[in-house]
XYZ file of C-alpha atoms in Angstrom:
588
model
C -11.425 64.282 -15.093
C -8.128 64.597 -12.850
C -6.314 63.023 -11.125
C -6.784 65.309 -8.207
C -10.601 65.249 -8.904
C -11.551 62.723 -5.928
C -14.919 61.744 -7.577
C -13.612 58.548 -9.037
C -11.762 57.494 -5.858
C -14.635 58.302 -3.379
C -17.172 56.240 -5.809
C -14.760 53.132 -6.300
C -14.386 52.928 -2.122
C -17.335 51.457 -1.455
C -20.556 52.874 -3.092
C -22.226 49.314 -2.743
C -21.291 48.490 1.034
C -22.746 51.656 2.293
C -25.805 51.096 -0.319
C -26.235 48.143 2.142
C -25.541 49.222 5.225
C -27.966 52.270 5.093
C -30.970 49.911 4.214
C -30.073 47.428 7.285
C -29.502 50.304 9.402
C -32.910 51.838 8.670
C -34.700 48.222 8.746
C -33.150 47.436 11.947
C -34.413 50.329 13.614
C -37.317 49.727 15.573
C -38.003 52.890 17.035
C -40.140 55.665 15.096
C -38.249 58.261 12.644
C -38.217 61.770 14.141
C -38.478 62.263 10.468
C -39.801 60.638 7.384
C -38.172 61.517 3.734
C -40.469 62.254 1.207
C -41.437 59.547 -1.682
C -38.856 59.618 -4.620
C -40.574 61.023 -7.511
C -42.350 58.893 -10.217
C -39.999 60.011 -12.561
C -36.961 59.505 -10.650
C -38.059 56.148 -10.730
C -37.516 55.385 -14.597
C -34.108 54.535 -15.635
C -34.259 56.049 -19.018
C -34.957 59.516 -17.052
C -32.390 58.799 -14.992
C -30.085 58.438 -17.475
C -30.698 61.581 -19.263
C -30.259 63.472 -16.088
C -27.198 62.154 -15.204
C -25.786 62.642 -18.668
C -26.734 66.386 -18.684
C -25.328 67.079 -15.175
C -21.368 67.069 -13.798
C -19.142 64.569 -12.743
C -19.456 65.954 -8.883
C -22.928 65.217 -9.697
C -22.920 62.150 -10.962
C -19.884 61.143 -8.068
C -22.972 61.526 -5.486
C -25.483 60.296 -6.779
C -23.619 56.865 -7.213
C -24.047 56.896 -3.381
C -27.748 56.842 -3.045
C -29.025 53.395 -4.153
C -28.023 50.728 -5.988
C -30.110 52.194 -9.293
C -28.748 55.024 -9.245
C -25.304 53.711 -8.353
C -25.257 51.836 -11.624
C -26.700 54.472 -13.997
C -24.682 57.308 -12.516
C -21.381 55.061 -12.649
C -22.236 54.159 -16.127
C -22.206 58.027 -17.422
C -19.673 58.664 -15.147
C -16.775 56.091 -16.378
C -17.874 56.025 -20.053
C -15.796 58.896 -21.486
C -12.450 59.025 -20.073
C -10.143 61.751 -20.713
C -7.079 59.953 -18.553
C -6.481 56.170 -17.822
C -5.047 57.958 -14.202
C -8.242 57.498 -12.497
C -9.010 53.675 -13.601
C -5.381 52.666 -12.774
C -5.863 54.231 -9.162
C -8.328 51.611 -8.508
C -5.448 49.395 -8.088
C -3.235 51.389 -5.930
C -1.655 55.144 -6.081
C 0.352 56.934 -8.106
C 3.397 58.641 -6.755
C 6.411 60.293 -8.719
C 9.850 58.283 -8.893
C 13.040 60.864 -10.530
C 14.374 59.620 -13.446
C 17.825 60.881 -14.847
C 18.202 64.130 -16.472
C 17.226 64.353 -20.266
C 17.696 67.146 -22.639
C 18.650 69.466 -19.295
C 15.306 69.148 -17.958
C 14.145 66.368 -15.021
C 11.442 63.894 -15.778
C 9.359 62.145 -13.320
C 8.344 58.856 -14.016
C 4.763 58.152 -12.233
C 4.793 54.073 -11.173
C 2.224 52.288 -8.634
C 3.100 52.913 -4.926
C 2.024 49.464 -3.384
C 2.881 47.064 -6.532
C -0.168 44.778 -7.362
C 0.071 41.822 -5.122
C -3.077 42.852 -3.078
C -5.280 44.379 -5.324
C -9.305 43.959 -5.930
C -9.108 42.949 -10.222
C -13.183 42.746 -9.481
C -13.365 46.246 -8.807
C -10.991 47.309 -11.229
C -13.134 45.542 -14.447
C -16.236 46.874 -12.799
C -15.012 50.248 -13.367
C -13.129 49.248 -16.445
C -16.045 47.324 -18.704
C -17.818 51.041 -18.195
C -15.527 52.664 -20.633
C -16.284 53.543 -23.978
C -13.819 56.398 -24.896
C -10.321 56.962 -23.541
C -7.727 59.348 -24.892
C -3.769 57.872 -23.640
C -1.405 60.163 -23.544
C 2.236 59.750 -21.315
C 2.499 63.011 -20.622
C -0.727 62.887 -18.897
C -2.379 66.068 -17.817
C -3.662 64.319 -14.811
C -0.405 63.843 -13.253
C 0.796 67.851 -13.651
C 2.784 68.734 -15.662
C 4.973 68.078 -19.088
C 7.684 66.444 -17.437
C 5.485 64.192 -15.353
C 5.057 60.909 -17.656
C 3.034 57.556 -16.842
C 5.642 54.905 -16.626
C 5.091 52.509 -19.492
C 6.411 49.693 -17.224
C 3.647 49.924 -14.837
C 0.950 49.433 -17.673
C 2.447 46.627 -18.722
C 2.561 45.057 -15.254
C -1.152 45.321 -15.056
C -1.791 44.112 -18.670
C 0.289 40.988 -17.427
C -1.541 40.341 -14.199
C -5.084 41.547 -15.097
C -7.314 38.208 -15.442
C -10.085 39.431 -17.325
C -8.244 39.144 -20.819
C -5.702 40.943 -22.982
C -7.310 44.352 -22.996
C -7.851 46.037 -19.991
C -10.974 48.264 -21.865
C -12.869 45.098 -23.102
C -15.644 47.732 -24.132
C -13.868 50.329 -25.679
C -15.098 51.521 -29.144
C -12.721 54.600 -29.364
C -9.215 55.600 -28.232
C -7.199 58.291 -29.008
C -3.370 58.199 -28.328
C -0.663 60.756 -27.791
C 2.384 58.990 -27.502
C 5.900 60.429 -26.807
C 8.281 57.243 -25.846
C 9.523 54.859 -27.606
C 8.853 52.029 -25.072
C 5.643 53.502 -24.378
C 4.219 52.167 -27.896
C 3.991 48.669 -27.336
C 1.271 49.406 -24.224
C -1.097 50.868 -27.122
C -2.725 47.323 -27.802
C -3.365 46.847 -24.026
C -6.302 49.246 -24.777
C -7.174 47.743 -28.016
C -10.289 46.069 -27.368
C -12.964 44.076 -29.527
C -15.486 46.779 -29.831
C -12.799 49.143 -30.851
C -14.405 51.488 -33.944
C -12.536 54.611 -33.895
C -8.390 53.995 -33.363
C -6.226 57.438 -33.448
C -2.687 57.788 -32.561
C 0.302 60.411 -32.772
C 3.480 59.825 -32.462
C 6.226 62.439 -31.734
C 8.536 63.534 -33.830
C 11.609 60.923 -34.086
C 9.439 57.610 -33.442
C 11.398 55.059 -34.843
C 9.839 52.697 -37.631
C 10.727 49.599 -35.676
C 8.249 50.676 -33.007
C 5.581 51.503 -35.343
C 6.291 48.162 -36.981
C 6.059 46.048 -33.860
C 3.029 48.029 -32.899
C 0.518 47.201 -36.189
C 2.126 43.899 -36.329
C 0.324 43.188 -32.215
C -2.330 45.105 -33.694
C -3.448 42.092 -36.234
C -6.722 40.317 -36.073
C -7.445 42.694 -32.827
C -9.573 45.288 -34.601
C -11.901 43.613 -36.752
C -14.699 46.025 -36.295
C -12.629 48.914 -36.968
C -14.541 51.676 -38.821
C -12.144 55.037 -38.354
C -8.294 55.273 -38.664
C -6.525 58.345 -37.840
C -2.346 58.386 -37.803
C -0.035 61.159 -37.421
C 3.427 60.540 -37.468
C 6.546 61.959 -39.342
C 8.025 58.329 -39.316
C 9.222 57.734 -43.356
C 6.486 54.704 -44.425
C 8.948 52.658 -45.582
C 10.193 51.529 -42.359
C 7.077 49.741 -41.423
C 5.158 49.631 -44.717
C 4.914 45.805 -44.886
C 3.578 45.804 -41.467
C 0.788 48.642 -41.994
C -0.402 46.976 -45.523
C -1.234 43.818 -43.761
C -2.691 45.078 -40.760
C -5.160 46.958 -42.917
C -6.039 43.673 -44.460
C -7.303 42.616 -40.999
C -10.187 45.539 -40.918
C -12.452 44.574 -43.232
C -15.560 47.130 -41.980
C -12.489 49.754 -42.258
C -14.779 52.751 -43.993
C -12.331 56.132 -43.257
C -8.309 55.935 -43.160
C -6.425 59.524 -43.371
C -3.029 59.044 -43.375
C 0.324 61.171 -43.097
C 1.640 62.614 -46.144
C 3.259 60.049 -48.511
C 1.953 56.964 -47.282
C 0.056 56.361 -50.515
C 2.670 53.404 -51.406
C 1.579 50.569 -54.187
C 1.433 48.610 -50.845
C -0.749 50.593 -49.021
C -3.391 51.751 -51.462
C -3.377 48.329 -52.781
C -4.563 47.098 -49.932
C -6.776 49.524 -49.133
C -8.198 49.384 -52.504
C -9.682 45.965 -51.510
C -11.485 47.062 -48.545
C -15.833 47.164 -49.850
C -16.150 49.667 -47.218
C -13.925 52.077 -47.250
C -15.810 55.424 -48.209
C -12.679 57.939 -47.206
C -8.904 58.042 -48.018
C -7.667 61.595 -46.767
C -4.492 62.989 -45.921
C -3.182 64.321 -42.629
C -1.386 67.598 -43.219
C -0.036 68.279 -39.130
C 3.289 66.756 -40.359
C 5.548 68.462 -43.299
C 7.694 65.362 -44.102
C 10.289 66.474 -46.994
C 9.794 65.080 -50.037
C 9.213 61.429 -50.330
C 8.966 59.763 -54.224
C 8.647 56.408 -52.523
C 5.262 57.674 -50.836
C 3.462 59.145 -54.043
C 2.848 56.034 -56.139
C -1.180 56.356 -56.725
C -2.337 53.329 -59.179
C -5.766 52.210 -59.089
C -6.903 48.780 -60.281
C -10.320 48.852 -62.043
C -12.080 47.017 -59.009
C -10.298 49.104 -56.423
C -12.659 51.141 -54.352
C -15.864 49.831 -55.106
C -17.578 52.640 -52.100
C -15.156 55.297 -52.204
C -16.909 58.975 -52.155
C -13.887 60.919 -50.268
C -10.193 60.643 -51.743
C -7.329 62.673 -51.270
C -4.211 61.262 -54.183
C -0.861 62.743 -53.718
C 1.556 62.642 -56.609
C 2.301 64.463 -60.145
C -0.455 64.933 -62.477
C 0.636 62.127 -64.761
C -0.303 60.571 -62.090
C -3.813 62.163 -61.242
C -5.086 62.082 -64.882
C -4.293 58.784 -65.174
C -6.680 57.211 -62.074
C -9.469 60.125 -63.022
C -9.455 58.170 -66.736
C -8.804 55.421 -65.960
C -10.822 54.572 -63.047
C -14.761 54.590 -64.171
C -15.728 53.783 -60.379
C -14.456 57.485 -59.276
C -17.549 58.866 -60.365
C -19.525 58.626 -57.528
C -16.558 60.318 -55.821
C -18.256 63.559 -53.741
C -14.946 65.104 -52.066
C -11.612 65.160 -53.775
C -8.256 66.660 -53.240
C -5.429 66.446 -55.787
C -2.053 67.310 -54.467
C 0.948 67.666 -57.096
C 4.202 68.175 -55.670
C 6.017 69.045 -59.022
C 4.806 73.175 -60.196
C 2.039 72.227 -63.319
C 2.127 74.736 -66.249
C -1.742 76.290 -66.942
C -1.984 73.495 -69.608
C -1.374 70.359 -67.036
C -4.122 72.005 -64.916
C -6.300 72.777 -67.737
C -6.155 69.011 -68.699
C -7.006 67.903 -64.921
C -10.141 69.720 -64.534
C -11.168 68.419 -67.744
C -10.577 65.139 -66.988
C -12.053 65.524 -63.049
C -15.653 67.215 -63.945
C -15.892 64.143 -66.547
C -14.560 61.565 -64.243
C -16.119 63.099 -60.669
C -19.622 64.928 -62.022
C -21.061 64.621 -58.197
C -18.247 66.425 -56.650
C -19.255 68.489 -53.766
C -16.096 69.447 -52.230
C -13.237 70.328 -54.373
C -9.329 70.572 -53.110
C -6.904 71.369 -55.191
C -2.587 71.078 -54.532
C -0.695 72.587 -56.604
C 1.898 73.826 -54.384
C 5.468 72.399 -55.075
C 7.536 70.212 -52.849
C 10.326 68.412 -54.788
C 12.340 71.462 -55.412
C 10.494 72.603 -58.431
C 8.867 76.235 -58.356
C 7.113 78.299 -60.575
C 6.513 82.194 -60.871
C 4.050 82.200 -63.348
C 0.218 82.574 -61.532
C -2.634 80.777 -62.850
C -5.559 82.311 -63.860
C -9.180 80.802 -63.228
C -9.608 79.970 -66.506
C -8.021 76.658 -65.973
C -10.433 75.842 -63.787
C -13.687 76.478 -65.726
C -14.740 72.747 -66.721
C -15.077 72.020 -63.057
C -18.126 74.923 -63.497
C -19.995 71.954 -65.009
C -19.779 70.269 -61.804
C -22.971 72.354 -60.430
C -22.993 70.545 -56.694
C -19.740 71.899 -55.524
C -20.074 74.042 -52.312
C -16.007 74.260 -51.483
C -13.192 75.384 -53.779
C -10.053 75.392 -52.868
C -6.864 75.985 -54.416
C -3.049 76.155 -53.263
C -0.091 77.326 -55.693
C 3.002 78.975 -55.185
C 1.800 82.157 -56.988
C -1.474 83.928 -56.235
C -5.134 83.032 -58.542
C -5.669 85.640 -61.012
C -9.264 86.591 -61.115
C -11.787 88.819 -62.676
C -15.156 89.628 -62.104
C -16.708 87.574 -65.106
C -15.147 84.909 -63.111
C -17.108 85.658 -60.317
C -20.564 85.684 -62.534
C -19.516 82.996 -63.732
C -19.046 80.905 -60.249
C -22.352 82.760 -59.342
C -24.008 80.022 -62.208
C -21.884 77.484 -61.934
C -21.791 76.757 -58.735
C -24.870 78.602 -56.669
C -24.174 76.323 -53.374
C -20.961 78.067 -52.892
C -20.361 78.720 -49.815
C -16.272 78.303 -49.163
C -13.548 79.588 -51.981
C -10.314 79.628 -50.370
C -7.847 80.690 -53.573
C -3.874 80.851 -52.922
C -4.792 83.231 -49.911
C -0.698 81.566 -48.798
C 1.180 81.673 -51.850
C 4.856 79.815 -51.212
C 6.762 82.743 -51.210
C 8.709 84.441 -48.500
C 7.213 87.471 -46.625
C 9.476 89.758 -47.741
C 8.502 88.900 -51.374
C 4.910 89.506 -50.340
C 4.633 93.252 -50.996
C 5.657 93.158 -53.947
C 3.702 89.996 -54.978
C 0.822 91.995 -53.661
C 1.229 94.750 -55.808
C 1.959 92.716 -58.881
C -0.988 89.499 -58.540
C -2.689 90.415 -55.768
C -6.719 90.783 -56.146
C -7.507 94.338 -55.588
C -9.572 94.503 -52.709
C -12.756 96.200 -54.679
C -13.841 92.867 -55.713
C -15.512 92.131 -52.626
C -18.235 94.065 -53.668
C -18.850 92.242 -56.666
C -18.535 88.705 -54.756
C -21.235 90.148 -52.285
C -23.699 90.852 -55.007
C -22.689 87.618 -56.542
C -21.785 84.966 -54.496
C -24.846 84.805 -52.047
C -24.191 81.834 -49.764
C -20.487 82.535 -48.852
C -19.532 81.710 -45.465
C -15.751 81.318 -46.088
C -13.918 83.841 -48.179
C -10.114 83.192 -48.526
C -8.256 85.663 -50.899
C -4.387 87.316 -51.293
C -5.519 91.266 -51.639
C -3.376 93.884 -52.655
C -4.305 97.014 -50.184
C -1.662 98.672 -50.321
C -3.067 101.626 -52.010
C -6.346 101.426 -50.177
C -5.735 104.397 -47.602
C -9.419 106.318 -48.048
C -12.731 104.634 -47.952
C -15.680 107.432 -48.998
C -18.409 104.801 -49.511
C -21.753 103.675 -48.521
C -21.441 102.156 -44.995
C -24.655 100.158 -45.908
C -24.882 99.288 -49.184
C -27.451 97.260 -51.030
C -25.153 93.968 -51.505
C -23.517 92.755 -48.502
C -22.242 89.590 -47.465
C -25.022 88.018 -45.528
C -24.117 84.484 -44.281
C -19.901 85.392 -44.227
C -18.415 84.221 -41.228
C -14.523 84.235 -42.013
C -12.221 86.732 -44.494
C -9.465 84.878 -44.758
C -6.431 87.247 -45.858
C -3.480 84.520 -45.631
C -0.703 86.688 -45.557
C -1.602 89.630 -47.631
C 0.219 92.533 -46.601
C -1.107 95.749 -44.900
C 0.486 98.923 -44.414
C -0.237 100.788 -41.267
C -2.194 103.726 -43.806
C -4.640 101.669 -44.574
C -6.061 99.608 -41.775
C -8.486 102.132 -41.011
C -10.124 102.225 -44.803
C -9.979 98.409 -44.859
C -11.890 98.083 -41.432
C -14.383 100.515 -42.748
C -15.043 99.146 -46.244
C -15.069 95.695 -44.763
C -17.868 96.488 -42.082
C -19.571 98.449 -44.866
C -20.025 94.572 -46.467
C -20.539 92.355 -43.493
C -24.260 92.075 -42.481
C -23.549 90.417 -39.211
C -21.301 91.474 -36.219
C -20.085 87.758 -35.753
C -17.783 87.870 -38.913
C -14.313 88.047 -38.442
C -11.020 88.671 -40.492
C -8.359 85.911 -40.271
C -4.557 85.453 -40.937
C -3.987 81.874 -41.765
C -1.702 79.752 -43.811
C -1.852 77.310 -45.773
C -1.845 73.590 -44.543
C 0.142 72.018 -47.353
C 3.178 73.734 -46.461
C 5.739 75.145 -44.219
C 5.889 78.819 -46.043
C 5.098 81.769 -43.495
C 5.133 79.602 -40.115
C 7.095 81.171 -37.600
C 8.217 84.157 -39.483
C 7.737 87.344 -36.682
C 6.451 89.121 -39.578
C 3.726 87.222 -40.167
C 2.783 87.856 -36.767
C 3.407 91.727 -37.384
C 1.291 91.523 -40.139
C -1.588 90.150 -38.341
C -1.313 92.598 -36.028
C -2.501 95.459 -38.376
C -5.211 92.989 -39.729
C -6.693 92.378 -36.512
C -6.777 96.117 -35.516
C -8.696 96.628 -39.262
C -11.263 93.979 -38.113
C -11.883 95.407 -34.903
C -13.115 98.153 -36.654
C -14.737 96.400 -39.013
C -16.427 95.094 -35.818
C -17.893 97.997 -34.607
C -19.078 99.101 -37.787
C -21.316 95.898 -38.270
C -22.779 96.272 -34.971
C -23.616 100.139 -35.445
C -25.502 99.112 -38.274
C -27.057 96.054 -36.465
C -27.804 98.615 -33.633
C -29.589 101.171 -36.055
C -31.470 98.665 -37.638
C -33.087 97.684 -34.906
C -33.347 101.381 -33.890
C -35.391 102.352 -37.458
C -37.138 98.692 -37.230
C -38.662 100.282 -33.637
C -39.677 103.848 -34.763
C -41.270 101.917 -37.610
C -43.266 100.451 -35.440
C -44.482 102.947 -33.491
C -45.378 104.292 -36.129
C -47.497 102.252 -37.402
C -49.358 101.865 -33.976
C -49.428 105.679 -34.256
C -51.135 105.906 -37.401
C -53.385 103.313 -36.433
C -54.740 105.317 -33.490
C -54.974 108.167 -35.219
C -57.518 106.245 -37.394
């Protein structure tokens, strides 16, 4: 909801008082109705209906029918206020909005949206009536509700009403999730005035710059205020060690705490010590939005032998040394169900070899595997794996999602494909270097030299029966005819994204590759993909990538019309089958 959307400002007017005056008006009226309404239904009678219906229907809707009785008044204000996209409307309870100019910045001109009327004469019973009806708010400064990117919330006026507001320290006291964008400095020390008690889901990001000292003062009002915390989300590119201390012991004051996914090396003795110690933590993941160079400080993973007694989702970030040692060292890792191993230093075949070994032994329940391998402290490597390092994770027979990330592209052959096909026959994702960390320009050639010639689709589509997400560097370069079967006998059945990375394509063979694509996609809703990989910077912004992707798209719009011919004649040849068969049944 906007700010410009009146429905929140017409309801908070007066929805009771004219509630009230309608019923004295009719019960004062002695003189016969010219006409009678008709009885409210039964149903529109229940409250549990009620609340479905409003729940299902707009905020217009909802706006109005706050304004027929006091039942529905409550019910429809309930729905209405619960999920709030802005704080704009709540905060215009009190008194309007209106621009005020700040100075120049960066060449552009800000506005700085304060209260028109100050807060001497305002109605705080309204306001928390409105206010205790929240459950989910997203914050942002640069709020959407007030136009556009230059038009900020002032910090200063939240923190006037978090100073006069009676009702307590938070101004959500029944909040249980809030999301935060934050973009000022001075705007992160208004974050706790929507921390509430109920709080269970807490995410915030921070633009790029925030200083640590912010961040610091920020966890350290956070203490003691979350205690039924359950989900942690953080984005920032602020280096840990400016508020480290601070984030350690705030985690010690969430004991329910059961996900945390932090930025990128923020897995300090500190931090994973302490997080170690929570009994219900269940996920530690990393968030991968922010490419922060190289940080040793951050990639310290230890575990003690009681640490993370419920753990079934980790993400470690570090060497190998590092790795192997928790996976054989730690016996509690084996209930672990989702893992991803991230080594920032290039491992030879050997390193990897010895990983795997140690993970299916350490992790035999692993569902989801993610594997890192993609350097980051100025190391590289030229020489591509091949899958044969990662055979002993074949003995982990639950996994449904491998992937992999290295600077070189997988090598792979089709007997590792039959072998995946037994290994692992609740595959459904395999996303393998489809982004190796090499420059476009190199990627031709790379192609040509590593890349998996794009034939081997076939055999995956006989093989690997449950795929729904296919990730692959190809070499199809050479692939400038297609002469086959447009409906062969293996196809790819439940596929719903080829992701290519950023293989090349010349403009020769688009039209083969659409064509022998369609020929193995079953349904019309499958679609090719460009992307890149998360773990690093590699092909983001380069125009070629974009160039590239050009001439992929126009092979999957092809690709596109040759699934849904054959969907089309299927259904054609299902129908004369038919009538067939009603034909020949006559005819008996």
């Amino acid at each position: 909801m906007t700010a410009e959307d009146p429905t929140h400002e017409e309801v908070s007017v007066d929805v009771d008082a004219e509630s009230d005056q309608a019923a004295e008006q009719l019960l004062d009226d002695t003189t016969e109705p010219a006409f009678i309404p008709p009885p409210v239904p039964r149903a529109l009678r229940i409250p549990e209906v009620l609340l479905e219906i409003f729940v299902a229907s707009t905020d217009s809707t909802r706006a109005a029918a706050a304004r027929v009785c006091r039942t529905w008044s409550t019910l429809a204000l309930d729905v209405l206020w619960r999920d709030m996209e802005s704080p704009i409307p709540l905060l215009q309870v009190l008194s309007p909005l209106q621009p005020k100019q700040t100075p120049e910045q960066d060449g552009e001109t800000y506005e700085d949206w304060d209260f028109a009327n100050g807060l001497f004469d305002v109605d705080w019973t309204r306001f928390h009536s409105y206010a205790t009806r929240i459950r989910t708010l997203v914050y942002r400064i640069n709020d959407p509700a007030i136009g556009s990117k230059n038009n900020c919330l002032s910090p200063r006026a939240l923190e006037r009403v978090a100073l006069l507001y009676p009702h307590g320290r938070c101004l959500v006291p029944n909040i249980q999730e809030l999301r935060c964008h934050v973009t000022w400095d001075e705007a992160v020390q208004t974050i706790p005035a929507f921390v509430g008690p109920n709080l269970k889901t807490l995410a915030m990001s921070f633009c790029t710059g925030m200083p640590g000292r912010c961040l610091k003062g920020l966890f350290q009002a956070l203490v003691s205020r979350t205690g039924v915390l359950d989900h942690f989300h953080l984005s920032t590119d602020c280096p840990v060690v400016e508020y480290e201390a601070a984030l350690a012991k705030w985690f010690e004051s969430t004991p329910l705490l059961t996900e945390a996914e932090l930025p990128r090396y923020y897995q300090t003795e500190a931090i994973v010590g302490t997080l170690g110690k929570l009994e219900n933590l269940r996920s530690l993941a990393t968030v991968w939005d922010n490419h922060l160079p190289y940080d040793e400080h951050g990639v310290h993973f230890q575990l003690s032998d009681d640490a993370f007694p419920c753990l079934t989702n980790l993400d470690i970030e570090g060497h190998l040394d590092y790795a192997l040692a928790t996976l054989q060292n730690s016996p509690q890792l084996s209930r672990i169900k989702c893992i991803c191993l991230t080594s920032y230093r290039a491992p030879t075949p050997d390193d990897v070899l010895n990983l795997t070994t140690a993970l299916a032994s350490a992790c035999p329940a692993l569902d989801v595997v993610w594997l890192n391998f993609i350097s980051e402290d100025g190391t590289t490597t030229s020489r591509a794996l091949s899958f044969e390092v990662f055979r002993p994770l074949l003995e982990c027979h639950q996994v449904t999602e491998f992937v992999v990330g290295h600077d070189m592209p997988l090598l792979l052959e089709e007997s590792d494909i039959d072998a995946m096909a037994e290994g692992w026959p609740n595959l459904r994702v395999l996303l393998l270097t489809r982004d190796p960390n090499h420059p476009l320009d190199d990627t031709t050639n790379l192609a040509v030299e590593y890349g998996l010639d794009i034939s081997i689709l076939a055999h995956m589509a006989q093989k690997l029966r449950n795929l729904t997400n296919l990730g692959l560097f190809l070499d199809v370069q050479e692939f400038t005819d297609f002469e086959g079967n447009l409906d062969p006998a293996h196809q790819f059945e439940k596929m719903i994204v080829l992701d290519v990375g950023c293989s090349p394509i010349s403009t020769n063979a688009v039209s083969a590759v659409g064509l022998y694509l369609g020929s193995l996609m079953a349904s019309p809703e499958a679609w090719v993909q460009c992307s890149m990989e998360p773990w690093f910077r590699g092909t983001r912004g380069d125009p070629k990538f974009t160039e590239n992707w050009g001439r992929w798209y126009n092979a999957y719009t092809l690709m596109n019309m040759v699934t849904r011919s054959k969907v089309v004649t299927a259904k054609a040849t299902g129908m004369l089958r038919q009538r067939h068969e009603i034909e020949s049944l006559k005819n008996r």
